[in-house]
Coordinates of C-alpha atoms in Angstrom, one line a residue:
M1 CA -26.8 16.1 -12.1
I2 CA -28.2 19.5 -11.0
G3 CA -30.4 19.7 -14.0
K4 CA -31.8 16.2 -13.3
G5 CA -32.6 17.2 -9.7
N6 CA -34.4 20.3 -10.8
S7 CA -36.5 18.3 -13.3
L8 CA -37.6 15.9 -10.7
K9 CA -38.6 18.7 -8.4
E10 CA -40.6 20.5 -11.1
K11 CA -42.4 17.3 -12.0
S12 CA -43.4 16.7 -8.4
V13 CA -44.6 20.2 -7.8
S14 CA -46.6 20.3 -11.0
K15 CA -48.5 17.1 -10.0
Y16 CA -49.6 18.4 -6.6
E17 CA -50.3 21.9 -8.0
S18 CA -53.0 20.5 -10.4
F19 CA -56.6 20.7 -9.2
Y20 CA -57.4 17.7 -11.4
F21 CA -55.0 15.6 -9.4
W22 CA -56.8 16.3 -6.2
E23 CA -60.3 16.1 -7.8
N24 CA -59.4 12.5 -8.9
L25 CA -58.4 11.6 -5.3
I26 CA -61.6 13.1 -3.9
H27 CA -63.7 11.2 -6.5
K28 CA -61.9 8.0 -5.5
E29 CA -62.6 8.8 -1.8
E30 CA -58.9 8.6 -0.9
P31 CA -58.2 9.2 2.8
L32 CA -56.8 12.7 2.5
W33 CA -57.7 13.8 6.0
E34 CA -56.2 11.0 8.0
N35 CA -53.3 8.6 8.1
G36 CA -50.6 8.5 5.4
F37 CA -51.2 10.2 2.1
Q38 CA -51.6 7.6 -0.6
N39 CA -50.4 5.0 2.0
K40 CA -46.9 6.3 1.8
P41 CA -44.6 5.2 4.7
L42 CA -43.9 7.5 7.5
T43 CA -40.3 8.9 7.3
E44 CA -38.4 11.6 9.0
S45 CA -39.2 13.8 6.0
S46 CA -42.9 13.5 6.5
I47 CA -44.9 16.5 7.5
Y48 CA -47.9 16.1 9.8
I49 CA -51.1 18.1 9.7
Y50 CA -53.9 18.3 12.3
T51 CA -57.2 19.5 11.0
V52 CA -60.4 20.3 12.9
L53 CA -63.7 21.2 11.2
M54 CA -66.9 21.5 13.2
D55 CA -70.5 22.6 12.5
H56 CA -72.7 22.3 15.5
N57 CA -75.9 22.8 13.5
K58 CA -75.0 20.0 11.1
D59 CA -73.9 17.8 14.0
F60 CA -70.4 17.0 12.8
L61 CA -66.9 17.3 14.2
K62 CA -64.0 16.2 12.1
S63 CA -60.7 16.1 14.1
K64 CA -58.0 14.2 12.1
W65 CA -54.3 13.7 11.9
A66 CA -52.5 12.9 8.6
Y67 CA -49.0 13.1 7.2
Y68 CA -47.7 14.0 3.8
P69 CA -44.5 13.0 2.1
D70 CA -43.3 16.6 1.4
V71 CA -44.3 20.2 1.7
Y72 CA -45.7 20.5 -1.9
A73 CA -48.0 17.5 -1.3
L74 CA -49.2 19.3 1.9
L75 CA -49.6 22.6 0.0
G76 CA -51.8 20.9 -2.6
F77 CA -54.0 19.5 0.1
L78 CA -54.3 22.9 1.7
Q79 CA -55.2 24.7 -1.5
Y80 CA -57.5 22.2 -3.2
V81 CA -59.0 20.3 -0.3
F82 CA -58.7 21.9 3.1
L83 CA -59.4 25.5 2.2
P84 CA -62.4 24.9 -0.1
T85 CA -63.9 22.5 2.5
S86 CA -63.3 24.9 5.4
F87 CA -64.9 27.8 3.5
F88 CA -67.9 25.7 2.5
T89 CA -68.3 24.6 6.1
W90 CA -68.1 28.2 7.3
L91 CA -70.5 29.7 4.7
D92 CA -73.1 27.0 4.1
N93 CA -76.1 26.4 6.4
D94 CA -78.2 24.2 4.2
V95 CA -76.4 21.1 3.0
D96 CA -76.4 18.3 5.6
G97 CA -73.2 16.8 7.0
F98 CA -69.5 17.1 6.1
N99 CA -68.9 17.9 2.4
I100 CA -65.7 18.3 0.3
P101 CA -66.4 20.6 -2.6
L102 CA -65.5 19.3 -6.0
T103 CA -64.3 22.7 -7.2
T104 CA -61.5 25.1 -6.6
G105 CA -61.7 27.6 -3.8
E106 CA -62.2 30.5 -6.2
E107 CA -65.0 28.7 -8.1
L108 CA -66.7 27.8 -4.8
L109 CA -66.8 31.4 -3.6
Q110 CA -68.3 32.5 -6.9
I111 CA -71.0 29.8 -6.7
M112 CA -71.8 30.7 -3.1
L113 CA -72.1 34.4 -3.9
E114 CA -74.6 33.5 -6.7
V115 CA -76.9 31.3 -4.5
E116 CA -76.6 33.0 -1.2
K117 CA -77.1 36.8 -1.2
T118 CA -76.6 37.4 2.5
L119 CA -72.9 36.4 2.8
D120 CA -70.6 38.8 4.6
P121 CA -68.5 40.6 2.0
W122 CA -65.6 41.0 4.5
E123 CA -65.5 37.2 5.0
I124 CA -65.6 36.5 1.3
G125 CA -62.8 39.1 0.7
L126 CA -60.6 37.4 3.4
M127 CA -61.2 34.0 1.9
K128 CA -60.1 35.2 -1.5
T129 CA -57.0 36.8 0.0
Q130 CA -56.1 33.6 1.8
L131 CA -56.5 31.6 -1.4
E132 CA -54.2 33.9 -3.3
E133 CA -51.7 33.8 -0.4
V134 CA -51.5 30.0 -0.5
K135 CA -51.2 30.0 -4.3
A136 CA -48.1 32.1 -4.1
F137 CA -46.3 29.5 -2.0
W138 CA -45.7 27.3 -5.0
Q139 CA -42.9 29.6 -6.1
L140 CA -40.9 29.1 -2.9
S141 CA -38.3 26.6 -2.0
E142 CA -39.3 23.7 0.3
E143 CA -37.9 25.4 3.4
A144 CA -39.4 28.8 2.7
C145 CA -42.7 27.2 1.7
L146 CA -42.9 25.3 5.0
E147 CA -42.2 28.4 7.0
K148 CA -44.9 30.3 5.1
I149 CA -47.4 27.5 5.8
H150 CA -46.5 27.7 9.5
Q151 CA -47.2 31.4 9.5
F152 CA -50.3 31.1 7.4
S153 CA -51.8 28.5 9.8
V154 CA -51.5 30.9 12.8
A155 CA -53.2 33.8 10.8
F156 CA -55.8 31.4 9.4
N157 CA -56.8 30.1 12.8
Q158 CA -57.0 33.5 14.3
S159 CA -59.2 34.7 11.4
W160 CA -62.0 32.1 11.9
I161 CA -62.9 32.2 15.5
G162 CA -65.9 34.4 15.4
K163 CA -68.7 31.7 15.4
S164 CA -69.5 29.6 18.4
D165 CA -71.3 27.0 16.2
K166 CA -68.6 26.5 13.6
L167 CA -64.8 25.9 13.7
V168 CA -62.1 25.5 11.0
Y169 CA -58.5 25.0 12.2
F170 CA -55.3 23.4 11.1
K171 CA -51.7 23.1 12.5
I172 CA -48.7 21.4 11.0
F173 CA -45.8 19.6 12.7
Q174 CA -42.4 18.5 11.5
T175 CA -41.6 15.9 14.2
P176 CA -43.4 13.4 16.5
V177 CA -41.8 15.3 19.4
D178 CA -43.6 18.5 18.4
I179 CA -46.8 16.6 18.3
G180 CA -46.2 14.9 21.6
K181 CA -45.6 18.2 23.3
Y182 CA -48.7 19.7 21.7
V183 CA -50.8 16.8 23.1
L184 CA -49.2 17.1 26.5
Q185 CA -50.2 20.8 26.7
G186 CA -53.7 19.9 25.8
G187 CA -53.5 21.4 22.3
E188 CA -55.3 24.8 22.1
I189 CA -57.5 24.1 25.1
A190 CA -56.2 26.4 27.8
G191 CA -55.4 24.8 31.1
E192 CA -56.2 21.3 29.8
G193 CA -52.8 19.6 29.8
F194 CA -52.3 15.9 30.1
T195 CA -55.0 15.1 32.6
E196 CA -56.1 11.8 34.0
V197 CA -59.0 11.8 31.5
M198 CA -56.5 11.9 28.6
E199 CA -54.5 9.1 30.2
E200 CA -57.7 7.0 30.2
E201 CA -58.4 7.9 26.6
I202 CA -55.1 6.9 25.2
E203 CA -54.6 4.1 27.8
M204 CA -51.1 5.2 28.8
T205 CA -49.4 7.4 31.4
K206 CA -47.7 10.6 30.6
A207 CA -44.3 8.9 30.9
Q208 CA -45.5 6.1 28.5
W209 CA -46.7 8.8 26.0
E210 CA -43.4 10.6 26.1
D211 CA -41.6 7.3 25.4
V212 CA -43.9 6.7 22.4
Y213 CA -43.4 10.1 20.6
Q214 CA -39.7 10.1 21.3
K215 CA -39.1 6.8 19.7
V216 CA -41.4 6.8 16.6
Y217 CA -38.6 6.6 14.1
Q218 CA -36.5 4.1 16.1
D219 CA -39.4 1.6 16.7
P220 CA -40.8 0.0 13.5
F221 CA -44.0 -0.9 15.3
M222 CA -44.6 2.6 16.7
R223 CA -43.8 4.1 13.3
K224 CA -46.9 2.3 12.0
K225 CA -49.1 2.9 15.0
F226 CA -48.3 6.5 15.9
I227 CA -50.8 8.1 13.6
D228 CA -53.4 5.6 14.6
I229 CA -53.0 6.6 18.3
L230 CA -53.5 10.2 17.3
N231 CA -56.6 9.5 15.2
Y232 CA -58.3 6.9 17.4
K233 CA -57.1 7.6 20.9
I234 CA -56.6 11.4 21.2
G235 CA -59.7 13.5 21.3
C236 CA -60.2 16.9 19.8
L237 CA -57.6 19.4 21.0
V238 CA -59.2 22.6 20.0

């Protein structure tokens, strides 16, 4: 029985650890940045991720909420989708709009170094280090991997705050209550909180919002609508 369980875990990890798995999803334009990954139902084991990418010069702001079925699916998204896209957003000043690179993070940096000779060596070095750090998480247990991703998100967000015209950010949550409290405090926006403006945006009072996020798993309707409220009612929180 133990052997069978280990086999299933190894199969799951290997699927999400493959670049070609994610490349195929990107080609098919699967909604990796918002809603439920591969339309999987929201469960108490789901892990939520909030991502923000902004480039003022290219006139785009992508502020999205999604959930993944387990930590390894989330890790695959981070390694093969979020980090390459974030690094391209940070480094590129020529290609219009929001773009997801169809390459690994390591290959992307090599290409960027070949075509752009004025890149900051310190930034490139940090990007390479962060890619290597995330790759090492595959060797960890689910619990340890999740903790490392939490720690990595804090360090990542602190690393990339030097440009006023660009922003790359992500944060993970394990429960709707964690998300609800994050929204109530106004996210990362100091002194924002749950203002009257936010009440107007989500069309509910603070008390109503608290009732929503506390009953996500008990209310079948809210289980389906919770992520929609985050994506289509809540504004950018960074």
